[in-house]
Amino acid sequence: MARITMTAQPVQSEKEFESVVREIIAEGISSQFPQIYALSNKKAVDILICRDGPRPKIFFIEVKFHKAAHGRLGFGGSSGSGFQPELLHRRPHYFEENMRWVLGDEEHPDQFWFLDNETIRSYVAGGKIGSKFNNIQKRMFQEEQWKTREELLATLLKWLNE
């Protein structure tokens, strides 16, 4: 397994956190397996990863970063609209298997939570996706197991090669 040489820098925003996750993919995965790479452009999810070769597949990663000043960890639009709420509500099989969430918290700068849609659903505030601004309960950070950068890399490699 590749070692990640980048140093942990304090992350100030979801955009910066997404960049860290993209670096982990580029340096730890794509450098060894060039047929597995994240696309630079995004529309539906934050990171779309292509696995070319004899077993082509597309993987989706949604990145969320909690800042204490925001108080909440939201997803989707203010009226419950958007790609994420619809996927969580409708549960399309392809996305259940091939989509993961990587969450970070400014109070724990070198910890990563790698979760599937079912786990995210279990932490939706109010217990259901609705026509409201949807939030992930912060208790998720205490109850779910976090990963170091190296553990996240190993988990990503396993998931992308299944």
PDB file of C-alpha atoms in Angstrom:
ATOM      1  CA  MET A   1       0.000   0.000   0.000  1.00  0.00           C
ATOM      2  CA  ALA A   2       1.212   3.502  -0.814  1.00  0.00           C
ATOM      3  CA  ARG A   3       2.213   5.835   1.975  1.00  0.00           C
ATOM      4  CA  ILE A   4       0.750   9.285   1.936  1.00  0.00           C
ATOM      5  CA  THR A   5       3.502  11.870   2.194  1.00  0.00           C
ATOM      6  CA  MET A   6       1.408  14.992   2.586  1.00  0.00           C
ATOM      7  CA  THR A   7       1.325  16.611   5.974  1.00  0.00           C
ATOM      8  CA  ALA A   8      -1.892  17.316   7.796  1.00  0.00           C
ATOM      9  CA  GLN A   9      -2.809  20.957   7.367  1.00  0.00           C
ATOM     10  CA  PRO A  10      -5.644  22.531   9.320  1.00  0.00           C
ATOM     11  CA  VAL A  11      -8.787  22.398   7.210  1.00  0.00           C
ATOM     12  CA  GLN A  12     -11.014  25.453   7.276  1.00  0.00           C
ATOM     13  CA  SER A  13     -13.834  24.530   4.875  1.00  0.00           C
ATOM     14  CA  GLU A  14     -15.626  21.719   3.080  1.00  0.00           C
ATOM     15  CA  LYS A  15     -13.819  22.728  -0.127  1.00  0.00           C
ATOM     16  CA  GLU A  16     -10.425  22.307   1.580  1.00  0.00           C
ATOM     17  CA  PHE A  17     -11.545  18.996   3.110  1.00  0.00           C
ATOM     18  CA  GLU A  18     -12.600  17.763  -0.340  1.00  0.00           C
ATOM     19  CA  SER A  19      -9.118  18.698  -1.619  1.00  0.00           C
ATOM     20  CA  VAL A  20      -7.542  16.563   1.119  1.00  0.00           C
ATOM     21  CA  VAL A  21      -9.708  13.563   0.123  1.00  0.00           C
ATOM     22  CA  ARG A  22      -8.803  14.134  -3.551  1.00  0.00           C
ATOM     23  CA  GLU A  23      -5.082  14.208  -2.611  1.00  0.00           C
ATOM     24  CA  ILE A  24      -5.438  10.903  -0.778  1.00  0.00           C
ATOM     25  CA  ILE A  25      -7.025   9.376  -3.893  1.00  0.00           C
ATOM     26  CA  ALA A  26      -4.432  10.881  -6.276  1.00  0.00           C
ATOM     27  CA  GLU A  27      -1.316  10.140  -4.216  1.00  0.00           C
ATOM     28  CA  GLY A  28      -2.371   6.916  -2.557  1.00  0.00           C
ATOM     29  CA  ILE A  29      -4.453   5.234  -5.257  1.00  0.00           C
ATOM     30  CA  SER A  30      -4.106   6.768  -8.737  1.00  0.00           C
ATOM     31  CA  SER A  31      -0.312   6.921  -8.456  1.00  0.00           C
ATOM     32  CA  GLN A  32      -0.241   3.106  -8.096  1.00  0.00           C
ATOM     33  CA  PHE A  33      -3.342   2.285 -10.111  1.00  0.00           C
ATOM     34  CA  PRO A  34      -3.625   4.853 -12.934  1.00  0.00           C
ATOM     35  CA  GLN A  35      -6.827   3.206 -14.133  1.00  0.00           C
ATOM     36  CA  ILE A  36      -8.528   4.406 -10.919  1.00  0.00           C
ATOM     37  CA  TYR A  37      -8.867   8.170 -10.805  1.00  0.00           C
ATOM     38  CA  ALA A  38     -11.169  10.936  -9.615  1.00  0.00           C
ATOM     39  CA  LEU A  39     -12.650  13.229 -12.225  1.00  0.00           C
ATOM     40  CA  SER A  40     -11.878  16.902 -11.690  1.00  0.00           C
ATOM     41  CA  ASN A  41     -15.325  18.168 -12.611  1.00  0.00           C
ATOM     42  CA  LYS A  42     -18.398  17.488 -10.561  1.00  0.00           C
ATOM     43  CA  LYS A  43     -22.108  17.930 -10.838  1.00  0.00           C
ATOM     44  CA  ALA A  44     -24.094  15.373  -8.860  1.00  0.00           C
ATOM     45  CA  VAL A  45     -21.593  14.424  -6.154  1.00  0.00           C
ATOM     46  CA  ASP A  46     -18.364  15.904  -4.877  1.00  0.00           C
ATOM     47  CA  ILE A  47     -16.033  13.214  -6.190  1.00  0.00           C
ATOM     48  CA  LEU A  48     -16.686  10.802  -9.044  1.00  0.00           C
ATOM     49  CA  ILE A  49     -14.085   8.047  -9.371  1.00  0.00           C
ATOM     50  CA  CYS A  50     -13.652   6.036 -12.557  1.00  0.00           C
ATOM     51  CA  ARG A  51     -12.172   2.570 -12.572  1.00  0.00           C
ATOM     52  CA  ASP A  52     -11.156   1.743 -16.124  1.00  0.00           C
ATOM     53  CA  GLY A  53      -9.820  -1.555 -17.383  1.00  0.00           C
ATOM     54  CA  PRO A  54     -11.404  -4.983 -17.614  1.00  0.00           C
ATOM     55  CA  ARG A  55     -13.889  -4.306 -14.776  1.00  0.00           C
ATOM     56  CA  PRO A  56     -14.990  -0.704 -15.380  1.00  0.00           C
ATOM     57  CA  LYS A  57     -17.090   0.939 -12.717  1.00  0.00           C
ATOM     58  CA  ILE A  58     -17.993   4.377 -11.391  1.00  0.00           C
ATOM     59  CA  PHE A  59     -17.881   5.284  -7.692  1.00  0.00           C
ATOM     60  CA  PHE A  60     -19.352   8.314  -5.958  1.00  0.00           C
ATOM     61  CA  ILE A  61     -18.112  10.131  -2.871  1.00  0.00           C
ATOM     62  CA  GLU A  62     -20.011  12.872  -1.095  1.00  0.00           C
ATOM     63  CA  VAL A  63     -17.786  15.010   1.141  1.00  0.00           C
ATOM     64  CA  LYS A  64     -19.102  16.867   4.189  1.00  0.00           C
ATOM     65  CA  PHE A  65     -17.140  18.949   6.674  1.00  0.00           C
ATOM     66  CA  HIS A  66     -18.498  20.125   9.998  1.00  0.00           C
ATOM     67  CA  LYS A  67     -17.528  23.550  11.322  1.00  0.00           C
ATOM     68  CA  ALA A  68     -18.538  24.377  14.886  1.00  0.00           C
ATOM     69  CA  ALA A  69     -19.550  27.890  13.841  1.00  0.00           C
ATOM     70  CA  HIS A  70     -22.179  26.442  11.478  1.00  0.00           C
ATOM     71  CA  GLY A  71     -23.658  24.268  14.201  1.00  0.00           C
ATOM     72  CA  ARG A  72     -25.070  21.748  11.762  1.00  0.00           C
ATOM     73  CA  LEU A  73     -23.974  19.385   9.012  1.00  0.00           C
ATOM     74  CA  GLY A  74     -26.476  19.916   6.241  1.00  0.00           C
ATOM     75  CA  PHE A  75     -27.073  18.353   2.858  1.00  0.00           C
ATOM     76  CA  GLY A  76     -29.399  19.167  -0.010  1.00  0.00           C
ATOM     77  CA  GLY A  77     -31.301  22.396  -0.499  1.00  0.00           C
ATOM     78  CA  SER A  78     -33.434  24.340   1.949  1.00  0.00           C
ATOM     79  CA  SER A  79     -36.634  22.687   0.740  1.00  0.00           C
ATOM     80  CA  GLY A  80     -35.232  19.144   0.923  1.00  0.00           C
ATOM     81  CA  SER A  81     -34.325  19.220  -2.748  1.00  0.00           C
ATOM     82  CA  GLY A  82     -31.148  18.015  -4.366  1.00  0.00           C
ATOM     83  CA  PHE A  83     -29.327  14.913  -5.415  1.00  0.00           C
ATOM     84  CA  GLN A  84     -28.268  13.727  -1.942  1.00  0.00           C
ATOM     85  CA  PRO A  85     -31.727  13.797  -0.311  1.00  0.00           C
ATOM     86  CA  GLU A  86     -33.270  12.066  -3.324  1.00  0.00           C
ATOM     87  CA  LEU A  87     -30.643   9.288  -3.304  1.00  0.00           C
ATOM     88  CA  LEU A  88     -31.046   8.753   0.418  1.00  0.00           C
ATOM     89  CA  HIS A  89     -34.841   8.731   0.120  1.00  0.00           C
ATOM     90  CA  ARG A  90     -35.266   6.616  -3.022  1.00  0.00           C
ATOM     91  CA  ARG A  91     -32.351   4.221  -2.339  1.00  0.00           C
ATOM     92  CA  PRO A  92     -31.332   3.335  -5.907  1.00  0.00           C
ATOM     93  CA  HIS A  93     -29.396   0.073  -5.692  1.00  0.00           C
ATOM     94  CA  TYR A  94     -26.397   1.280  -7.731  1.00  0.00           C
ATOM     95  CA  PHE A  95     -25.809   4.214  -5.403  1.00  0.00           C
ATOM     96  CA  GLU A  96     -26.343   2.081  -2.301  1.00  0.00           C
ATOM     97  CA  GLU A  97     -23.422  -0.074  -3.445  1.00  0.00           C
ATOM     98  CA  ASN A  98     -21.234   2.539  -5.115  1.00  0.00           C
ATOM     99  CA  MET A  99     -21.627   5.720  -3.097  1.00  0.00           C
ATOM    100  CA  ARG A 100     -19.893   6.607   0.143  1.00  0.00           C
ATOM    101  CA  TRP A 101     -19.659   9.674   2.329  1.00  0.00           C
ATOM    102  CA  VAL A 102     -16.404  11.015   3.729  1.00  0.00           C
ATOM    103  CA  LEU A 103     -17.023  13.333   6.653  1.00  0.00           C
ATOM    104  CA  GLY A 104     -14.642  15.527   8.565  1.00  0.00           C
ATOM    105  CA  ASP A 105     -14.856  17.732  11.624  1.00  0.00           C
ATOM    106  CA  GLU A 106     -12.774  20.844  12.260  1.00  0.00           C
ATOM    107  CA  GLU A 107     -12.364  19.815  15.910  1.00  0.00           C
ATOM    108  CA  HIS A 108     -10.711  16.532  14.784  1.00  0.00           C
ATOM    109  CA  PRO A 109      -8.560  17.627  11.819  1.00  0.00           C
ATOM    110  CA  ASP A 110      -6.944  14.290  10.979  1.00  0.00           C
ATOM    111  CA  GLN A 111      -9.964  12.041  11.421  1.00  0.00           C
ATOM    112  CA  PHE A 112     -12.145  10.785   8.589  1.00  0.00           C
ATOM    113  CA  TRP A 113     -15.511   9.045   8.723  1.00  0.00           C
ATOM    114  CA  PHE A 114     -16.170   6.746   5.743  1.00  0.00           C
ATOM    115  CA  LEU A 115     -19.863   5.856   5.734  1.00  0.00           C
ATOM    116  CA  ASP A 116     -22.432   4.287   3.461  1.00  0.00           C
ATOM    117  CA  ASN A 117     -25.883   5.685   2.691  1.00  0.00           C
ATOM    118  CA  GLU A 118     -27.631   3.464   5.240  1.00  0.00           C
ATOM    119  CA  THR A 119     -25.436   4.776   8.047  1.00  0.00           C
ATOM    120  CA  ILE A 120     -26.007   8.381   6.943  1.00  0.00           C
ATOM    121  CA  ARG A 121     -29.788   7.742   6.921  1.00  0.00           C
ATOM    122  CA  SER A 122     -29.583   6.557  10.529  1.00  0.00           C
ATOM    123  CA  TYR A 123     -28.220   9.980  11.562  1.00  0.00           C
ATOM    124  CA  VAL A 124     -30.608  12.224   9.630  1.00  0.00           C
ATOM    125  CA  ALA A 125     -32.077  14.787  12.029  1.00  0.00           C
ATOM    126  CA  GLY A 126     -35.748  14.081  12.663  1.00  0.00           C
ATOM    127  CA  GLY A 127     -35.321  10.489  11.477  1.00  0.00           C
ATOM    128  CA  LYS A 128     -36.344  11.062   7.863  1.00  0.00           C
ATOM    129  CA  ILE A 129     -35.497  12.951   4.709  1.00  0.00           C
ATOM    130  CA  GLY A 130     -38.044  15.703   4.307  1.00  0.00           C
ATOM    131  CA  SER A 131     -39.047  18.900   2.591  1.00  0.00           C
ATOM    132  CA  LYS A 132     -36.820  20.836   4.944  1.00  0.00           C
ATOM    133  CA  PHE A 133     -33.133  21.546   5.205  1.00  0.00           C
ATOM    134  CA  ASN A 134     -31.783  18.077   6.024  1.00  0.00           C
ATOM    135  CA  ASN A 135     -29.013  17.646   8.578  1.00  0.00           C
ATOM    136  CA  ILE A 136     -26.771  14.852   9.787  1.00  0.00           C
ATOM    137  CA  GLN A 137     -26.806  14.644  13.583  1.00  0.00           C
ATOM    138  CA  LYS A 138     -23.453  15.555  15.135  1.00  0.00           C
ATOM    139  CA  ARG A 139     -23.636  12.544  17.459  1.00  0.00           C
ATOM    140  CA  MET A 140     -22.453  10.568  14.423  1.00  0.00           C
ATOM    141  CA  PHE A 141     -18.919  11.826  15.163  1.00  0.00           C
ATOM    142  CA  GLN A 142     -18.994  10.175  18.604  1.00  0.00           C
ATOM    143  CA  GLU A 143     -20.796   6.978  17.669  1.00  0.00           C
ATOM    144  CA  GLU A 144     -19.144   5.972  14.394  1.00  0.00           C
ATOM    145  CA  GLN A 145     -15.564   4.784  14.057  1.00  0.00           C
ATOM    146  CA  TRP A 146     -13.208   7.297  12.479  1.00  0.00           C
ATOM    147  CA  LYS A 147     -10.156   6.543  10.349  1.00  0.00           C
ATOM    148  CA  THR A 148      -6.681   8.006  10.007  1.00  0.00           C
ATOM    149  CA  ARG A 149      -5.494   9.078   6.541  1.00  0.00           C
ATOM    150  CA  GLU A 150      -3.742   5.731   6.094  1.00  0.00           C
ATOM    151  CA  GLU A 151      -6.835   3.800   7.203  1.00  0.00           C
ATOM    152  CA  LEU A 152      -8.995   5.872   4.848  1.00  0.00           C
ATOM    153  CA  LEU A 153      -6.607   5.079   2.008  1.00  0.00           C
ATOM    154  CA  ALA A 154      -6.723   1.339   2.779  1.00  0.00           C
ATOM    155  CA  THR A 155     -10.526   1.426   3.008  1.00  0.00           C
ATOM    156  CA  LEU A 156     -10.815   3.329  -0.283  1.00  0.00           C
ATOM    157  CA  LEU A 157      -8.469   0.875  -2.035  1.00  0.00           C
ATOM    158  CA  LYS A 158     -10.511  -2.087  -0.821  1.00  0.00           C
ATOM    159  CA  TRP A 159     -13.831  -0.479  -1.813  1.00  0.00           C
ATOM    160  CA  LEU A 160     -12.581   0.597  -5.263  1.00  0.00           C
ATOM    161  CA  ASN A 161     -11.246  -2.870  -6.049  1.00  0.00           C
ATOM    162  CA  GLU A 162     -14.248  -4.929  -4.945  1.00  0.00           C
TER     163      GLU A 162
END
